[in-house]
Coordinates of C-alpha atoms in Angstrom, one line a residue:
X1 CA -29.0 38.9 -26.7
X2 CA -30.1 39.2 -30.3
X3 CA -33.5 38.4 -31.7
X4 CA -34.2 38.1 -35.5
X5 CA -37.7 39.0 -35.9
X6 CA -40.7 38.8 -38.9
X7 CA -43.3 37.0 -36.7
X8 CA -40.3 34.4 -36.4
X9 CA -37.5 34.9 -33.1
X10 CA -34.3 33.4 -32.6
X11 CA -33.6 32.8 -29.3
X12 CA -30.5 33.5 -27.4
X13 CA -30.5 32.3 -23.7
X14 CA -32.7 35.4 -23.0
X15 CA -36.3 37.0 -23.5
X16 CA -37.5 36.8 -26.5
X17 CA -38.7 39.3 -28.2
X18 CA -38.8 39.9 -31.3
X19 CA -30.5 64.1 -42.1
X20 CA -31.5 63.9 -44.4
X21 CA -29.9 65.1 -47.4
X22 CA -30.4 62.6 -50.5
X23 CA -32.2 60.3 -48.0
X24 CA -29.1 59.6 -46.2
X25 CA -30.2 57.5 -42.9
X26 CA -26.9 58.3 -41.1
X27 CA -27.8 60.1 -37.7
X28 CA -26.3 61.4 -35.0
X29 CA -24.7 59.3 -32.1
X30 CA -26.4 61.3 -29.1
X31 CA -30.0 61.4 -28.4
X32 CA -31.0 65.3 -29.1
X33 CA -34.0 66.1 -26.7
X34 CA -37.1 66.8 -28.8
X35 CA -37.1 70.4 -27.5
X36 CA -35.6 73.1 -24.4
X37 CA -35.0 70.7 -21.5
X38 CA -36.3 73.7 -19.4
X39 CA -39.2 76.0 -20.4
X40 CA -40.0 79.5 -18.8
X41 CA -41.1 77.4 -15.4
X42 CA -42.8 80.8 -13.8
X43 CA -44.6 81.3 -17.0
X44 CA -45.6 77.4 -16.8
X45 CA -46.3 77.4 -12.9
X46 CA -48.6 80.4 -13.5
X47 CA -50.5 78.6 -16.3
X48 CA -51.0 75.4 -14.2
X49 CA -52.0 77.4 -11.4
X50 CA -54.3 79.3 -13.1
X51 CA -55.7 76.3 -15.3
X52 CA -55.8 74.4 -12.0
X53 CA -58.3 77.1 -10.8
X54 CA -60.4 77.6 -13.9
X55 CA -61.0 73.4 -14.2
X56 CA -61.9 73.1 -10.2
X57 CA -64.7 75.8 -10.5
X58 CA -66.0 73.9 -13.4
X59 CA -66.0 71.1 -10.7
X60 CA -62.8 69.0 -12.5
X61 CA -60.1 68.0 -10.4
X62 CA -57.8 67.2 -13.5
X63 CA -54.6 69.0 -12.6
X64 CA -51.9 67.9 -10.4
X65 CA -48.0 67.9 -9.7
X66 CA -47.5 71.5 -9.7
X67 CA -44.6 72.3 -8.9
X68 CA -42.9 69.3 -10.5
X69 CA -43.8 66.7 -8.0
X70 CA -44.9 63.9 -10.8
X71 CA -42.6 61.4 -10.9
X72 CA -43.8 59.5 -14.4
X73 CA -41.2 57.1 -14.4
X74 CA -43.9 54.0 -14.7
X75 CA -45.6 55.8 -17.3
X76 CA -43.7 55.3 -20.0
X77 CA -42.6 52.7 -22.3
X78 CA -39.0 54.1 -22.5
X79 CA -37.4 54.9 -19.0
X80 CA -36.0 57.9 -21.1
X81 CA -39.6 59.8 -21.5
X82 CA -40.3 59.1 -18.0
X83 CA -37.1 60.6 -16.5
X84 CA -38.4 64.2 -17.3
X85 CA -40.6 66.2 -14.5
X86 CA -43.5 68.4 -16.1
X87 CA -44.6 71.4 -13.9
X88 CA -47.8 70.4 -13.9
X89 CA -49.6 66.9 -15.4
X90 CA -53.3 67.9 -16.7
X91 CA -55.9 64.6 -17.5
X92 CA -58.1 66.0 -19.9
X93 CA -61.8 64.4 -20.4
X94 CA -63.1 66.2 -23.6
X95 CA -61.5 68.2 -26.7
X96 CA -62.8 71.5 -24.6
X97 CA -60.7 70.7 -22.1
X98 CA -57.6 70.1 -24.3
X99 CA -58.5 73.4 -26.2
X100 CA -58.5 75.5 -22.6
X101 CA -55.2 74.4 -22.0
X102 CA -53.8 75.1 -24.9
X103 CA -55.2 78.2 -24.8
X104 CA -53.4 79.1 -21.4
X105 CA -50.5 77.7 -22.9
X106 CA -50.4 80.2 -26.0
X107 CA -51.4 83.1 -23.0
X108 CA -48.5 82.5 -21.2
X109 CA -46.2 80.6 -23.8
X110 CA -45.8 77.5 -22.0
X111 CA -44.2 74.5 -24.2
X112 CA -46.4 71.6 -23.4
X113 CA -46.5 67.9 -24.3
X114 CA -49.4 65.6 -25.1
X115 CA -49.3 61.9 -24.4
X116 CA -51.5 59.2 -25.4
X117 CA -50.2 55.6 -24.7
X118 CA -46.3 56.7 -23.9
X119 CA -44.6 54.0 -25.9
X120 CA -42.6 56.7 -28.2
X121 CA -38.6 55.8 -27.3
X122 CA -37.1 58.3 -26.9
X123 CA -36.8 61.7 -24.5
X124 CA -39.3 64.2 -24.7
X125 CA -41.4 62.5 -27.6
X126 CA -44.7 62.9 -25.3
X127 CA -43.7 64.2 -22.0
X128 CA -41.3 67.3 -21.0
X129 CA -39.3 69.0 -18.6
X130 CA -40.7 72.1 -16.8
X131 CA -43.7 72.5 -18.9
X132 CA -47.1 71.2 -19.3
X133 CA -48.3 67.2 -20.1
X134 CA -51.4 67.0 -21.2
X135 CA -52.5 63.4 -20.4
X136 CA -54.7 62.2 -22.8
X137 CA -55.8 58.7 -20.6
X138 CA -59.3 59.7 -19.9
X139 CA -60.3 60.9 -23.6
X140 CA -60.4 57.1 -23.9
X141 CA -64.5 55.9 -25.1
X142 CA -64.8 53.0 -27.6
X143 CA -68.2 53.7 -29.0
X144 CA -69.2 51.2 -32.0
X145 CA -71.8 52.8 -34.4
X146 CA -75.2 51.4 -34.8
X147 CA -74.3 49.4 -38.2
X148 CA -71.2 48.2 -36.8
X149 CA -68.8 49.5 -40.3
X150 CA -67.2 52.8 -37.7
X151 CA -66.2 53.0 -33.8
X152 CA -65.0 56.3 -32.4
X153 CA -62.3 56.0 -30.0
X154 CA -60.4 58.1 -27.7
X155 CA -56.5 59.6 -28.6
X156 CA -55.9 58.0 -24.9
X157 CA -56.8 54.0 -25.7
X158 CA -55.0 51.2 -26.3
X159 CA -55.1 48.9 -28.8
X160 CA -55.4 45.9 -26.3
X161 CA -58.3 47.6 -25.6
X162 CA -59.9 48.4 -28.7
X163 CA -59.1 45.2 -30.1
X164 CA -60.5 43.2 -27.0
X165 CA -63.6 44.9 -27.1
X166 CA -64.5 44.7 -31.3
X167 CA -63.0 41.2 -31.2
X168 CA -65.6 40.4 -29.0
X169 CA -68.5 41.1 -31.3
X170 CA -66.4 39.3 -34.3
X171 CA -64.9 42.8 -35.8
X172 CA -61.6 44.6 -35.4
X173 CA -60.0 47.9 -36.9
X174 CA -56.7 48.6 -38.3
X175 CA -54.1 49.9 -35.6
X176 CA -50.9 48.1 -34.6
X177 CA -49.1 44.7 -34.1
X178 CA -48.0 46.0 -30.3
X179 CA -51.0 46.1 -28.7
X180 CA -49.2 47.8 -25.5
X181 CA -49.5 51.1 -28.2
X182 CA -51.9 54.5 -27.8
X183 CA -54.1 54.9 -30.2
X184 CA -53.1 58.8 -30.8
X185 CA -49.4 58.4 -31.6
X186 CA -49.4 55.1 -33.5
X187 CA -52.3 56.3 -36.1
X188 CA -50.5 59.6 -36.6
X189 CA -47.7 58.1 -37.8
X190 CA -48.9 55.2 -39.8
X191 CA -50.1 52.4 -38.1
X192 CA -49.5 49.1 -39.4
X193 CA -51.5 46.1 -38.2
X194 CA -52.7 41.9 -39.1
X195 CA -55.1 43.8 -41.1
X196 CA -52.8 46.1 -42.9
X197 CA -51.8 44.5 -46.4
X198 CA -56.4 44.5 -46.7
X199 CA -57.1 47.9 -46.1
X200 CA -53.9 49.9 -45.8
X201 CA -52.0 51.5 -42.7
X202 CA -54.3 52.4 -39.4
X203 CA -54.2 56.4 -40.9
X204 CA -55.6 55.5 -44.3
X205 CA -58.7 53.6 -42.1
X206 CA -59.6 56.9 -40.2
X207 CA -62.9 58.4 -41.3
X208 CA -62.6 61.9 -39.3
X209 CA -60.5 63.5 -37.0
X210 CA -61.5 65.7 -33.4
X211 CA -59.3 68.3 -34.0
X212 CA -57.7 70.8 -31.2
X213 CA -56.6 73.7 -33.4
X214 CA -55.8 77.4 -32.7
X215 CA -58.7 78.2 -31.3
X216 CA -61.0 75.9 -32.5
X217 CA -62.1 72.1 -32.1
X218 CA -62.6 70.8 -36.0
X219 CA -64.1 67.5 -37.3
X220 CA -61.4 66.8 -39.9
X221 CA -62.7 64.2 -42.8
X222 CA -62.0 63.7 -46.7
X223 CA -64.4 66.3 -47.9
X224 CA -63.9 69.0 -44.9
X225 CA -60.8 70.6 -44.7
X226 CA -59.3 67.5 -46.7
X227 CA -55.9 69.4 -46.7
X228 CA -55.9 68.6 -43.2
X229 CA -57.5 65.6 -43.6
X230 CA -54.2 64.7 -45.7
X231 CA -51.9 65.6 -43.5
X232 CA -52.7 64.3 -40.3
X233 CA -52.9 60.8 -42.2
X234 CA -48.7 60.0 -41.5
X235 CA -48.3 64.0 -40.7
X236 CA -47.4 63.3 -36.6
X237 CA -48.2 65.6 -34.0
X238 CA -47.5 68.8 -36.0
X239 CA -51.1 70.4 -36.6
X240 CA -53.2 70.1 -33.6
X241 CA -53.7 67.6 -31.2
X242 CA -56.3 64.7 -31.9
X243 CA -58.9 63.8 -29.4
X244 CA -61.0 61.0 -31.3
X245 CA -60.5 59.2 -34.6
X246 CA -63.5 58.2 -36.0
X247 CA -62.1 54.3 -37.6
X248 CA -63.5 51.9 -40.2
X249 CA -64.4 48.6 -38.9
X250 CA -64.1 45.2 -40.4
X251 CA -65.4 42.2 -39.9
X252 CA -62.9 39.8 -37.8
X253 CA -63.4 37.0 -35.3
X254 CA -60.4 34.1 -35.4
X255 CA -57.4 34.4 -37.2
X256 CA -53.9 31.7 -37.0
X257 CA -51.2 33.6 -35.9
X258 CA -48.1 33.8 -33.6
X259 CA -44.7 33.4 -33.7
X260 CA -41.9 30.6 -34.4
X261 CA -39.2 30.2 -32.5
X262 CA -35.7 29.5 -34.3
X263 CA -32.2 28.7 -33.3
X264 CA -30.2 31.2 -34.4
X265 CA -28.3 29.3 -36.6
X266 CA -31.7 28.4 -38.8
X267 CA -32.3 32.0 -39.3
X268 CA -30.5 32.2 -42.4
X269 CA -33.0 30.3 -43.9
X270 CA -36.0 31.5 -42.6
X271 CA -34.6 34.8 -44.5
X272 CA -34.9 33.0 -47.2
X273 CA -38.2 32.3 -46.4
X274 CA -39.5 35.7 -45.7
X275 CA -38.1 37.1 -49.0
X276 CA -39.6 34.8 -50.8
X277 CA -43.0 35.2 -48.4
X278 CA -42.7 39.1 -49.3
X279 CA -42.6 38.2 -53.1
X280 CA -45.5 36.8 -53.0
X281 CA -48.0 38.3 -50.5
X282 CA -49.9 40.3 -52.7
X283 CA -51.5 36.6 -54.1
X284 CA -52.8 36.6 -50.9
X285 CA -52.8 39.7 -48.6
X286 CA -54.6 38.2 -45.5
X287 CA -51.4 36.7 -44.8
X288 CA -48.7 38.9 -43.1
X289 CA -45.7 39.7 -41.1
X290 CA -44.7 41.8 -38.7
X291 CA -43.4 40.6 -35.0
X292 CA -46.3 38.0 -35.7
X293 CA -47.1 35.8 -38.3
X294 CA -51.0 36.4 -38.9
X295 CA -53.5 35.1 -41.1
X296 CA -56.9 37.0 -41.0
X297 CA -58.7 33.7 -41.3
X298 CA -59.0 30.5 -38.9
X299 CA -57.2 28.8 -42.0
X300 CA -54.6 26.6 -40.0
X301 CA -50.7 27.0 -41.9
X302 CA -52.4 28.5 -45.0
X303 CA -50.1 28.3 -48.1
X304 CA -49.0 31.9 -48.5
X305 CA -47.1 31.4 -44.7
X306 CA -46.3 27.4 -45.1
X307 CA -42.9 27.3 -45.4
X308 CA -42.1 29.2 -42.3
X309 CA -42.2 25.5 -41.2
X310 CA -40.2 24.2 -43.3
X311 CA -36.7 25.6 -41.0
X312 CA -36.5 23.9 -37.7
X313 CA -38.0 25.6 -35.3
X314 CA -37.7 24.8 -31.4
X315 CA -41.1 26.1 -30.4
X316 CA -44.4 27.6 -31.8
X317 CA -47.4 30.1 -30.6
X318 CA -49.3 29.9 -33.5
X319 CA -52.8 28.8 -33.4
X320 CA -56.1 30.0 -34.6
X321 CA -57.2 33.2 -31.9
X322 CA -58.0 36.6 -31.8
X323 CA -56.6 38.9 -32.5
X324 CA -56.3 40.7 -29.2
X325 CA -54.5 37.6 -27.7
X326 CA -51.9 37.6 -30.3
X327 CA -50.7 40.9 -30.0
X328 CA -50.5 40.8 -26.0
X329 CA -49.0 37.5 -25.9
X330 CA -45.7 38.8 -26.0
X331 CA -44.4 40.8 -23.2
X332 CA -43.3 44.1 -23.4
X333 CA -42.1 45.2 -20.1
X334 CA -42.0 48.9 -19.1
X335 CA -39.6 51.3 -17.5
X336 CA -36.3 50.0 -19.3
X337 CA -34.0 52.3 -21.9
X338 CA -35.0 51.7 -25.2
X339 CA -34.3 52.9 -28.4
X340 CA -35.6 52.2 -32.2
X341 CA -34.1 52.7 -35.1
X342 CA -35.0 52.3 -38.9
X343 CA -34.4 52.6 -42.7
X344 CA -36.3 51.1 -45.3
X345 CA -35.1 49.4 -48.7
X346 CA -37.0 48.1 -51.9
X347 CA -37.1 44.2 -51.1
X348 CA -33.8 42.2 -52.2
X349 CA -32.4 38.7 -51.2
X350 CA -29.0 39.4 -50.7
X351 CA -29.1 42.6 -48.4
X352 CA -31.4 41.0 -45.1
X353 CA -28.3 38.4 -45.2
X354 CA -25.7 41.0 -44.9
X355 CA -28.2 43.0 -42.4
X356 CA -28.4 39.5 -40.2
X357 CA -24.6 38.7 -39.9
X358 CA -24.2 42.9 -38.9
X359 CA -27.1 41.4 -36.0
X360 CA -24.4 38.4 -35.0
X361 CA -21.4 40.1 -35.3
X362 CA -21.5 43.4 -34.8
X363 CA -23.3 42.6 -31.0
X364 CA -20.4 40.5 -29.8
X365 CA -17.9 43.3 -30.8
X366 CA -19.8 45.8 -29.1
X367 CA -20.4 43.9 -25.6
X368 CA -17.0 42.7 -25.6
X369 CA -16.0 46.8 -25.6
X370 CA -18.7 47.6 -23.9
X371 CA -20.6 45.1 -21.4
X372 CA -23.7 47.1 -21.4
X373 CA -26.3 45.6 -18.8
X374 CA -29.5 43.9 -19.7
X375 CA -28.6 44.8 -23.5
X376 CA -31.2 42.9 -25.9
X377 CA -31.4 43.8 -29.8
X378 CA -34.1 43.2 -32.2
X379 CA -33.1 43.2 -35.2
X380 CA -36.7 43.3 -36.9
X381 CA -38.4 42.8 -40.6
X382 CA -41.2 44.0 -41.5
X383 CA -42.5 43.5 -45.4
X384 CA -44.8 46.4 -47.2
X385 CA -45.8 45.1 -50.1
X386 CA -47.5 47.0 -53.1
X387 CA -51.2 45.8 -52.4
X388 CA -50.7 47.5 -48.7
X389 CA -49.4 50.7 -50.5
X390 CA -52.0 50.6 -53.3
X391 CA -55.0 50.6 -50.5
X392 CA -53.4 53.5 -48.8
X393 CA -54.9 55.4 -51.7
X394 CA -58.5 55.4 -50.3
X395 CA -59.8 59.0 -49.7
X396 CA -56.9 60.7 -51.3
X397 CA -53.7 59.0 -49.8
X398 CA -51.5 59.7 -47.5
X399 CA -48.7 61.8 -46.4
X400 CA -46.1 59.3 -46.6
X401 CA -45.2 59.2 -50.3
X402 CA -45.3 55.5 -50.9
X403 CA -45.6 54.3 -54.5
X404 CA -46.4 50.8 -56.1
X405 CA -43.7 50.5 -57.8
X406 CA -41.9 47.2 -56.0
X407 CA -42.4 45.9 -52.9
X408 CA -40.3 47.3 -50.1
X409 CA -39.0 46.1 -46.5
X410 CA -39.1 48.0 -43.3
X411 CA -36.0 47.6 -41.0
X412 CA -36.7 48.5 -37.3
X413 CA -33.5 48.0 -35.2
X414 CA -34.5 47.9 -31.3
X415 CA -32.6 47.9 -28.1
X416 CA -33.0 47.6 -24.5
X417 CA -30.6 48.2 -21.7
X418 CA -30.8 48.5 -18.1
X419 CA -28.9 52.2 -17.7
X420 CA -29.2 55.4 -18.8
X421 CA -25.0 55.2 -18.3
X422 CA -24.5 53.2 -21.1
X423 CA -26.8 55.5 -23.6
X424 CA -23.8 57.3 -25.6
X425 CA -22.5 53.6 -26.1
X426 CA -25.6 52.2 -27.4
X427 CA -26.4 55.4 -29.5
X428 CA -23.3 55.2 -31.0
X429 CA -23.3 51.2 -32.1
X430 CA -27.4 51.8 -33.3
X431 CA -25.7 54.6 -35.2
X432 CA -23.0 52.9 -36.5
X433 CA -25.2 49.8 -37.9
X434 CA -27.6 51.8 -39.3
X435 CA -25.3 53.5 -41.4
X436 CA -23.5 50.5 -42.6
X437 CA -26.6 49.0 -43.2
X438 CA -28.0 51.6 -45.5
X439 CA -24.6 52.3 -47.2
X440 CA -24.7 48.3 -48.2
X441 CA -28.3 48.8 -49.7
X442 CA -27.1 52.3 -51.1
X443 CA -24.4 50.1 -53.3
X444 CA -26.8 47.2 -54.1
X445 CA -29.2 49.7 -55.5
X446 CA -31.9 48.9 -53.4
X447 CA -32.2 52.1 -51.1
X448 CA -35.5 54.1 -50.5
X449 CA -36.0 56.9 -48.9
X450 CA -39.1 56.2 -46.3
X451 CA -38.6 56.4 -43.1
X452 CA -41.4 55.0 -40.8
X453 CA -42.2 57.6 -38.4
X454 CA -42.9 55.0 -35.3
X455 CA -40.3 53.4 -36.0
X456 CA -37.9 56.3 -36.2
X457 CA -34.9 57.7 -33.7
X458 CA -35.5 61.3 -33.1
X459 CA -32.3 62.3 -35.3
X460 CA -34.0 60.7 -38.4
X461 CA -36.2 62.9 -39.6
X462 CA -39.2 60.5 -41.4
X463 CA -40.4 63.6 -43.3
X464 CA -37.8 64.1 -45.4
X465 CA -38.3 60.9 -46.7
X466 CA -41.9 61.5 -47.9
X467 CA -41.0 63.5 -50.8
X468 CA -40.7 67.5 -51.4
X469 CA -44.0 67.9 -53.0
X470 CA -45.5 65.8 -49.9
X471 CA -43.1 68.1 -46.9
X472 CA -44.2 71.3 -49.2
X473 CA -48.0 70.0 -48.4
X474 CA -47.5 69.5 -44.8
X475 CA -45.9 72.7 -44.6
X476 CA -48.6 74.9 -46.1
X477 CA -51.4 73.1 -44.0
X478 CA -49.0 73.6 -41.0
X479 CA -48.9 77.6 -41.5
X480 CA -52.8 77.9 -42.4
X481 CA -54.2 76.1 -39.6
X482 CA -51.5 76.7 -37.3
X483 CA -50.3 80.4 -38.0
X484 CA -48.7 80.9 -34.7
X485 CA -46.6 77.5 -35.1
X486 CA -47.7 76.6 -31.8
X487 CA -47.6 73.0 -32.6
X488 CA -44.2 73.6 -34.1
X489 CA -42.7 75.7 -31.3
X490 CA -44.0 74.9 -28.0
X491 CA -45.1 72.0 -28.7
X492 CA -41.3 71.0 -29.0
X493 CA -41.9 66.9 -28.9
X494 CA -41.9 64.4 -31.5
X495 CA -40.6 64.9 -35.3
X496 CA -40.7 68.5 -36.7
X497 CA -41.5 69.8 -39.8

């Protein structure tokens, strides 16, 4: 099946739903683990065992599977992450918790892994084999200040969560479109969200950071330790771990949003549609797209998102709700392979054409060689236009190197199969498309070199793409806070810098 995606799917008598040298988005064809597939495992058992002991005299039973008897399978978004078996799983409540372990970890140079909602796609990005995962679930408050403008909230949430609760009192906070997503991973990497093209990505909307750190805990905000502050805004999982973000809040109760549903032979012109939508979003910025259409008002078919009517479409979710309902109403089942992919490109009409008939075509080859079961690809569009990038600015920017110069478009490729058999095949068409895809934009002119860090396969480096000055930045506040590189070496998971 292929779906089409920017708030608007095609259906296909399935589910719907929708390195780096001179930024080159090529990558490899086979997944490469995000670190050792076994650590020291007697250095590890020791460390659980001995953290096991020091958290039950402090009367917390928080550590379990030693030994390797946690089968995490259900866990995880990607059946990938959950085929690994840690030697021990440890459910932290509180920063001194997490620094404890971390601590034992260093002692006995354990690699661990930290998780927060799972949904990363690919192996090793937040669990491991043979070493310690640190579960992040129970650091998991949502505490709304007394003026209602902040909430603190746990590393361990969920959006669905977060946004069911402040939607309640006629307020949200800028996170994600998935709602399925941790809070951790997602604002450590960007975040983008209904509310996105008003305020910026989820990072740029964190006040302060709770910091685990060498040996310290650190609140992290614009005027202390603002190098870190920086950094961890679109910097990933590289300089400590997060507890609690300390978010802005915004006023929010109904918005019209949901999805169309097109033939896929209409989908041509909803491309039109969406180019034209991207062209002109910053004369309105409540209006957006990602797998939604969303308007933060209860404005019914506002003009900015009108003529996504205009293509025939054979059904519709959109209606004025909250926000929380539209970003669960699609479902997003657990457990399967999956795999994303992504480059990025300053906005053009012609490429997304070419990039659709790839979607069509290229699938039908593929499938005829290789009849991969349950295969389903999204072939998804997601618009960042300059008012987003120009309130990203707040409190010093970001990591991420964005400029206002032109609008741009995010393209996320995602597929899901039913075997980890099949996962050289599918690595090797994702790769293959990706790189035609970018070589087309390369010779239209309209390349960029971002690369959106959840949205990225583990051989595409997003960093790179930030800029030298930017990966010189991260790099220096990587060696001062971090001197040991314990986030870079045994904390093997996720994108390195």
């Amino acid at each position: 099946m292929v779906v089409g995606s920017f708030g608007a799917a095609v259906t296909s008598n399935a589910l719907t739903r929708p390195t780096t040298t001179d930024y080159d988005h090529s990558v490899a064809a086979t997944e490469v683990p995000s670190g050792p597939l076994s650590p020291n495992i007697n250095m590890c058992m020791t460390a659980c065992i001995q953290l096991e002991v020091a958290f039950l005299l402090a009367g917390k039973q928080i550590v379990s599977g030693i030994g390797g008897t946690s089968i995490l399978t259900s866990n995880y978004w990607a059946a990938q992450q959950g085929a690994y078996v840690p030697a021990c799983v440890i459910t932290p409540a509180s920063a001194a918790d997490v620094l404890a372990i971390v601590k034992q970890a260093e002692t006995w140079q354990c690699q661990f892994s930290t998780k927060s909602g799972g949904h990363v796609p690919f192996a090793g990005a937040s669990n491991i084999q043979g070493g310690i995962l640190i579960d992040l679930s129970s650091v998991n408050e949502i505490t709304l200040s007394s003026d209602k403008t902040s909430a603190v909230v746990g590393s361990g949430q969920r959006w669905a969560n977060v946004y069911a609760k402040l939607n309640a009192l006629g307020l949200s906070a800028l996170g994600t479109h998935t709602a399925d997503v941790g809070v951790g991973g997602s604002l450590l990497g960007g975040g983008i969200s209904p509310l996105a093209n008003q305020h910026g990505w989820g990072c740029d909307n964190v006040l302060s950071y709770e910091v685990v750190i060498g040996d310290q805990i650190l609140t992290v905000t614009p005027t202390s330790y603002s190098d870190l502050y920086f950094a961890l805004r679109g910097g990933g999982n590289n300089f400590g771990i997060v507890t609690r973000f300390t978010i802005a809040v915004y006023p929010l109760e109904l918005m019209w949003g949901g999805s169309y549903i097109y033939q896929m032979a209409e989908f041509a012109p909803v491309i039109d549609v969406m180019t034209n939508f991207t062209a002109q979003s910053d004369s309105d910025p409540k209006g957006i797209a990602t797998t939604f259409l969303d308007y933060t008002a209860p404005v019914v078919n506002p003009p900015i998102l009108a003529n996504f009517t205009a293509p025939p479409h054979t059904a519709s979710t959109m209606q004025v709700q909250t926000e929380a309902s539209i970003t669960t109403s699609i479902p997003s089942p657990w457990g399967f392979q999956q795999t994303f992919w992504t480059f990025t490109y300053k906005a053009n009409n012609a490429l997304p054409h070419n990039i659709w008939v790839q979607c069509e075509q290229n699938v039908d080859a593929f499938l005829a060689q290789h009849p991969v079961a349950g295969f389903q690809l999204g072939c998804i569009f997601v618009p960042v236009i300059p008012t987003l990038i120009k309130n990203s600015n707040k409190n010093g920017g970001n990591a991420m190197g964005l400029t206002t110069d032109s609008a741009l478009m995010m393209f996320l490729l995602q597929i899901t199969w039913n075997n980890a058999a099949d996962q050289p095949y599918v690595y090797q068409f994702a790769q293959a498309f990706i790189t035609e895809a970018n070589a087309t934009a390369h010779s239209m002119g309209v390349n960029h070199p971002y690369v959106h860090l959840n949205y990225a396969h583990i051989s595409q480096n997003p960093f790179f793409g930030y800029g030298p000055t930017n990966l010189a930045k991260l790099r220096a506040v990587s060696k001062k806070y971090d001197p040991q590189q314990t986030f870079q070496k045994l904390q093997p998971g996720g994108f390195k810098l």
